[in-house]
Amino acid sequence: MRWRNGDQGYGIVTKVLHWATVALLAAQLAVGYVMDDDADVPDVDCDPAGEDRSGGDTTDAEEDRFDQLEEACEQAQDVREQDADDAVGSAWSDLWSGGGSGSATDGGASNLLDPSGWLTLPAWHVLLGLAIVAIGVLRVVWRRATPLPPWDARLTRTDRKVLHHAERILLAMLFVVPATGIALVVGSTDLLPLHIAAHLCFYAALVAHVGVVVRRRVVGRMLWGRATAIR
């Protein structure tokens, strides 16, 4: 098998980039749909130890100290809840600010690492998004560097048009979906409809692409063989 595309079909590099994209997208979608489970914040009892002795048994200075401790605890809990509500935005901020280098147990920020030291789901969501953009760039560069192989003979003219346009949309969505996601976390929740619309465009193009490939039974051309249908 050759490294570059040619009359024999797709080369190794194109196939690796194709299936790496599929793997990254599958992982990103899986993380995105289960990510809310990672944002739960346990309730914290902010009543300071010894406060139950108040009511005549403590001095004014002790009462003030208890109040300060309780207020500090409640403020910290509010911050944790805000981070949980915008977990992806917090992970994005920590990633670029260099925060979260330690786990929550050793004093580091917990927006990137959980208490056990593993990356949180929001952190994975951010990193996978950046990886998708990176592989999108690689695919565009490689496309410029090597010609496309011939169409598979089993594809009709209509099939070729559908695949051509679906592929362009899918490639564009490798940039648009992460970009709208980034705009959402660093901008405003008002941008959520734009992010959803980008997902819908991606899914529509994916259905069209997979539909033709499966119907014409040419999916194996991205794995082996000489002729090809997915470009």
CSV table of C-alpha atoms in Angstrom, one decimal:
chain,number,residue,atom,x,y,z
A,1,MET,CA,0.0,0.0,0.0
A,2,ARG,CA,1.3,3.4,-0.9
A,3,TRP,CA,1.6,6.5,1.4
A,4,ARG,CA,-0.1,8.9,-1.1
A,5,ASN,CA,-3.3,8.7,-3.0
A,6,GLY,CA,-3.2,7.5,-6.6
A,7,ASP,CA,-5.0,5.3,-9.2
A,8,GLN,CA,-4.7,2.4,-6.7
A,9,GLY,CA,-7.0,4.2,-4.3
A,10,TYR,CA,-6.4,6.0,-1.0
A,11,GLY,CA,-3.0,6.0,0.5
A,12,ILE,CA,-2.0,5.1,4.1
A,13,VAL,CA,-1.9,8.8,5.3
A,14,THR,CA,-5.4,9.6,4.0
A,15,LYS,CA,-6.9,6.5,5.6
A,16,VAL,CA,-5.2,7.1,9.0
A,17,LEU,CA,-6.4,10.7,9.0
A,18,HIS,CA,-9.9,9.6,8.1
A,19,TRP,CA,-10.3,7.0,10.8
A,20,ALA,CA,-8.5,9.1,13.4
A,21,THR,CA,-11.2,11.8,12.7
A,22,VAL,CA,-13.9,9.2,13.1
A,23,ALA,CA,-12.4,8.1,16.5
A,24,LEU,CA,-12.0,11.7,17.8
A,25,LEU,CA,-15.6,12.6,16.8
A,26,ALA,CA,-17.0,9.4,18.4
A,27,ALA,CA,-15.1,10.1,21.6
A,28,GLN,CA,-16.1,13.8,21.6
A,29,LEU,CA,-19.8,13.0,21.1
A,30,ALA,CA,-19.6,10.3,23.9
A,31,VAL,CA,-18.0,12.8,26.3
A,32,GLY,CA,-20.4,15.5,25.4
A,33,TYR,CA,-23.5,13.5,26.1
A,34,VAL,CA,-22.4,12.1,29.5
A,35,MET,CA,-20.5,15.2,30.6
A,36,ASP,CA,-23.3,16.6,32.9
A,37,ASP,CA,-22.7,13.6,35.2
A,38,ASP,CA,-19.2,15.1,36.0
A,39,ALA,CA,-20.6,18.5,37.0
A,40,ASP,CA,-22.4,17.5,40.2
A,41,VAL,CA,-21.3,19.4,43.3
A,42,PRO,CA,-21.9,17.7,46.7
A,43,ASP,CA,-23.6,19.8,49.4
A,44,VAL,CA,-21.3,21.1,52.1
A,45,ASP,CA,-22.4,21.8,55.7
A,46,CYS,CA,-21.0,25.3,56.3
A,47,ASP,CA,-21.9,25.4,60.0
A,48,PRO,CA,-18.6,25.8,61.8
A,49,ALA,CA,-17.7,23.3,64.5
A,50,GLY,CA,-18.6,24.7,67.9
A,51,GLU,CA,-21.3,27.0,66.6
A,52,ASP,CA,-24.0,25.0,68.3
A,53,ARG,CA,-22.6,26.3,71.6
A,54,SER,CA,-23.6,29.8,70.6
A,55,GLY,CA,-26.5,31.6,72.3
A,56,GLY,CA,-24.9,32.9,75.4
A,57,ASP,CA,-22.2,30.3,75.7
A,58,THR,CA,-19.8,32.0,73.3
A,59,THR,CA,-18.3,35.5,73.3
A,60,ASP,CA,-18.9,38.1,70.6
A,61,ALA,CA,-15.5,37.5,69.2
A,62,GLU,CA,-16.2,33.8,68.8
A,63,GLU,CA,-19.6,34.6,67.2
A,64,ASP,CA,-17.9,36.9,64.7
A,65,ARG,CA,-15.3,34.2,63.9
A,66,PHE,CA,-18.1,31.6,63.3
A,67,ASP,CA,-19.9,34.0,61.0
A,68,GLN,CA,-16.7,34.6,59.0
A,69,LEU,CA,-16.0,30.9,58.7
A,70,GLU,CA,-19.5,30.2,57.6
A,71,GLU,CA,-19.5,33.1,55.1
A,72,ALA,CA,-16.2,31.9,53.6
A,73,CYS,CA,-17.5,28.4,53.3
A,74,GLU,CA,-20.7,29.5,51.5
A,75,GLN,CA,-18.7,31.7,49.1
A,76,ALA,CA,-16.4,28.8,48.2
A,77,GLN,CA,-19.5,26.6,47.7
A,78,ASP,CA,-21.0,29.2,45.4
A,79,VAL,CA,-17.8,29.3,43.3
A,80,ARG,CA,-17.8,25.5,43.0
A,81,GLU,CA,-21.4,25.5,41.9
A,82,GLN,CA,-20.7,28.2,39.3
A,83,ASP,CA,-17.7,26.2,38.0
A,84,ALA,CA,-19.9,23.2,37.7
A,85,ASP,CA,-22.6,25.1,35.8
A,86,ASP,CA,-19.9,26.2,33.3
A,87,ALA,CA,-17.6,23.3,33.7
A,88,VAL,CA,-16.4,23.5,30.1
A,89,GLY,CA,-15.7,27.2,30.3
A,90,SER,CA,-13.8,26.7,33.5
A,91,ALA,CA,-11.7,23.9,32.0
A,92,TRP,CA,-11.0,26.1,28.9
A,93,SER,CA,-9.9,29.0,31.1
A,94,ASP,CA,-7.7,26.8,33.3
A,95,LEU,CA,-6.1,25.2,30.2
A,96,TRP,CA,-5.0,28.5,28.7
A,97,SER,CA,-4.1,30.1,32.1
A,98,GLY,CA,-2.0,27.1,33.1
A,99,GLY,CA,-4.3,26.3,36.0
A,100,GLY,CA,-5.3,22.8,37.2
A,101,SER,CA,-1.8,21.4,37.2
A,102,GLY,CA,-2.5,19.7,40.4
A,103,SER,CA,-5.5,17.6,41.6
A,104,ALA,CA,-8.1,18.8,43.9
A,105,THR,CA,-6.5,16.9,46.7
A,106,ASP,CA,-3.1,18.7,46.5
A,107,GLY,CA,-4.3,22.2,46.1
A,108,GLY,CA,-4.6,22.4,42.3
A,109,ALA,CA,-7.6,23.6,40.5
A,110,SER,CA,-10.2,20.8,39.9
A,111,ASN,CA,-11.5,22.1,36.6
A,112,LEU,CA,-9.0,20.0,34.7
A,113,LEU,CA,-8.3,17.2,37.1
A,114,ASP,CA,-10.6,15.3,39.4
A,115,PRO,CA,-9.7,14.4,43.0
A,116,SER,CA,-8.0,11.2,41.8
A,117,GLY,CA,-5.7,13.1,39.4
A,118,TRP,CA,-7.5,12.1,36.1
A,119,LEU,CA,-8.7,14.6,33.6
A,120,THR,CA,-12.3,15.6,34.1
A,121,LEU,CA,-14.9,15.1,31.4
A,122,PRO,CA,-15.1,18.9,30.6
A,123,ALA,CA,-11.3,18.9,30.3
A,124,TRP,CA,-11.5,16.0,27.8
A,125,HIS,CA,-14.2,17.8,25.9
A,126,VAL,CA,-12.0,20.8,25.5
A,127,LEU,CA,-8.9,18.8,24.5
A,128,LEU,CA,-10.8,16.6,22.1
A,129,GLY,CA,-12.3,19.7,20.5
A,130,LEU,CA,-8.8,21.1,19.9
A,131,ALA,CA,-7.6,17.8,18.6
A,132,ILE,CA,-10.4,17.8,16.1
A,133,VAL,CA,-9.5,21.2,14.8
A,134,ALA,CA,-5.8,20.1,14.6
A,135,ILE,CA,-6.7,17.0,12.5
A,136,GLY,CA,-9.0,19.1,10.4
A,137,VAL,CA,-6.0,21.3,9.5
A,138,LEU,CA,-3.9,18.2,8.7
A,139,ARG,CA,-6.6,16.9,6.4
A,140,VAL,CA,-6.8,20.2,4.5
A,141,VAL,CA,-3.0,20.3,4.2
A,142,TRP,CA,-2.7,16.7,3.0
A,143,ARG,CA,-5.6,17.2,0.6
A,144,ARG,CA,-3.5,20.0,-1.0
A,145,ALA,CA,-0.4,17.8,-1.1
A,146,THR,CA,-1.9,14.8,-2.8
A,147,PRO,CA,-4.5,14.3,-5.5
A,148,LEU,CA,-7.8,12.4,-4.9
A,149,PRO,CA,-8.1,8.9,-6.4
A,150,PRO,CA,-10.7,8.1,-9.0
A,151,TRP,CA,-14.4,7.6,-8.0
A,152,ASP,CA,-15.6,4.0,-7.4
A,153,ALA,CA,-17.3,2.7,-10.6
A,154,ARG,CA,-20.4,1.7,-8.5
A,155,LEU,CA,-21.2,5.3,-7.7
A,156,THR,CA,-23.8,7.1,-9.9
A,157,ARG,CA,-23.4,10.7,-10.8
A,158,THR,CA,-25.9,11.6,-8.1
A,159,ASP,CA,-24.0,9.6,-5.5
A,160,ARG,CA,-20.8,11.5,-6.4
A,161,LYS,CA,-22.5,14.8,-6.1
A,162,VAL,CA,-23.9,13.9,-2.7
A,163,LEU,CA,-20.6,12.6,-1.4
A,164,HIS,CA,-18.7,15.6,-2.8
A,165,HIS,CA,-21.0,18.1,-1.0
A,166,ALA,CA,-21.4,16.0,2.2
A,167,GLU,CA,-17.6,15.7,2.5
A,168,ARG,CA,-17.1,19.4,2.1
A,169,ILE,CA,-19.7,20.1,4.8
A,170,LEU,CA,-18.2,17.5,7.1
A,171,LEU,CA,-14.7,18.9,6.7
A,172,ALA,CA,-16.0,22.4,7.4
A,173,MET,CA,-17.8,21.2,10.5
A,174,LEU,CA,-14.5,20.0,11.9
A,175,PHE,CA,-13.8,23.7,12.4
A,176,VAL,CA,-17.2,25.2,12.8
A,177,VAL,CA,-18.5,23.0,15.6
A,178,PRO,CA,-15.4,23.5,17.8
A,179,ALA,CA,-15.4,27.2,17.0
A,180,THR,CA,-19.0,27.7,18.0
A,181,GLY,CA,-18.3,25.7,21.1
A,182,ILE,CA,-15.4,27.9,22.0
A,183,ALA,CA,-17.5,31.0,21.3
A,184,LEU,CA,-20.1,29.6,23.6
A,185,VAL,CA,-17.9,29.1,26.6
A,186,VAL,CA,-15.9,32.3,26.2
A,187,GLY,CA,-18.8,34.4,25.0
A,188,SER,CA,-22.4,34.0,25.9
A,189,THR,CA,-25.1,31.3,26.2
A,190,ASP,CA,-27.0,33.3,23.5
A,191,LEU,CA,-24.7,31.5,21.1
A,192,LEU,CA,-26.1,28.1,22.0
A,193,PRO,CA,-28.5,28.0,19.0
A,194,LEU,CA,-25.5,28.5,16.7
A,195,HIS,CA,-23.6,25.6,18.2
A,196,ILE,CA,-26.7,23.4,17.9
A,197,ALA,CA,-27.2,24.4,14.3
A,198,ALA,CA,-23.6,23.4,13.5
A,199,HIS,CA,-24.3,20.0,15.1
A,200,LEU,CA,-27.4,19.6,13.0
A,201,CYS,CA,-25.5,20.4,9.8
A,202,PHE,CA,-22.8,17.9,10.8
A,203,TYR,CA,-25.4,15.1,11.4
A,204,ALA,CA,-27.2,15.8,8.2
A,205,ALA,CA,-24.0,15.6,6.2
A,206,LEU,CA,-23.0,12.5,8.1
A,207,VAL,CA,-26.3,10.7,7.3
A,208,ALA,CA,-26.0,11.6,3.6
A,209,HIS,CA,-22.4,10.4,3.5
A,210,VAL,CA,-22.9,7.1,5.3
A,211,GLY,CA,-26.1,6.5,3.5
A,212,VAL,CA,-24.5,6.5,0.1
A,213,VAL,CA,-21.4,4.5,1.3
A,214,VAL,CA,-23.5,1.8,2.9
A,215,ARG,CA,-26.1,1.6,0.1
A,216,ARG,CA,-23.4,1.2,-2.6
A,217,ARG,CA,-21.3,-1.1,-0.3
A,218,VAL,CA,-18.1,0.8,-0.8
A,219,VAL,CA,-17.2,1.5,2.8
A,220,GLY,CA,-14.4,-1.1,2.6
A,221,ARG,CA,-12.6,1.1,0.1
A,222,MET,CA,-11.3,3.2,3.0
A,223,LEU,CA,-9.8,0.0,4.5
A,224,TRP,CA,-8.5,-1.9,1.5
A,225,GLY,CA,-8.9,-2.4,-2.3
A,226,ARG,CA,-8.0,-0.4,-5.4
A,227,ALA,CA,-11.1,1.7,-6.3
A,228,THR,CA,-12.5,4.2,-3.9
A,229,ALA,CA,-15.7,6.2,-3.0
A,230,ILE,CA,-15.0,8.2,0.1
A,231,ARG,CA,-12.8,11.1,-0.5
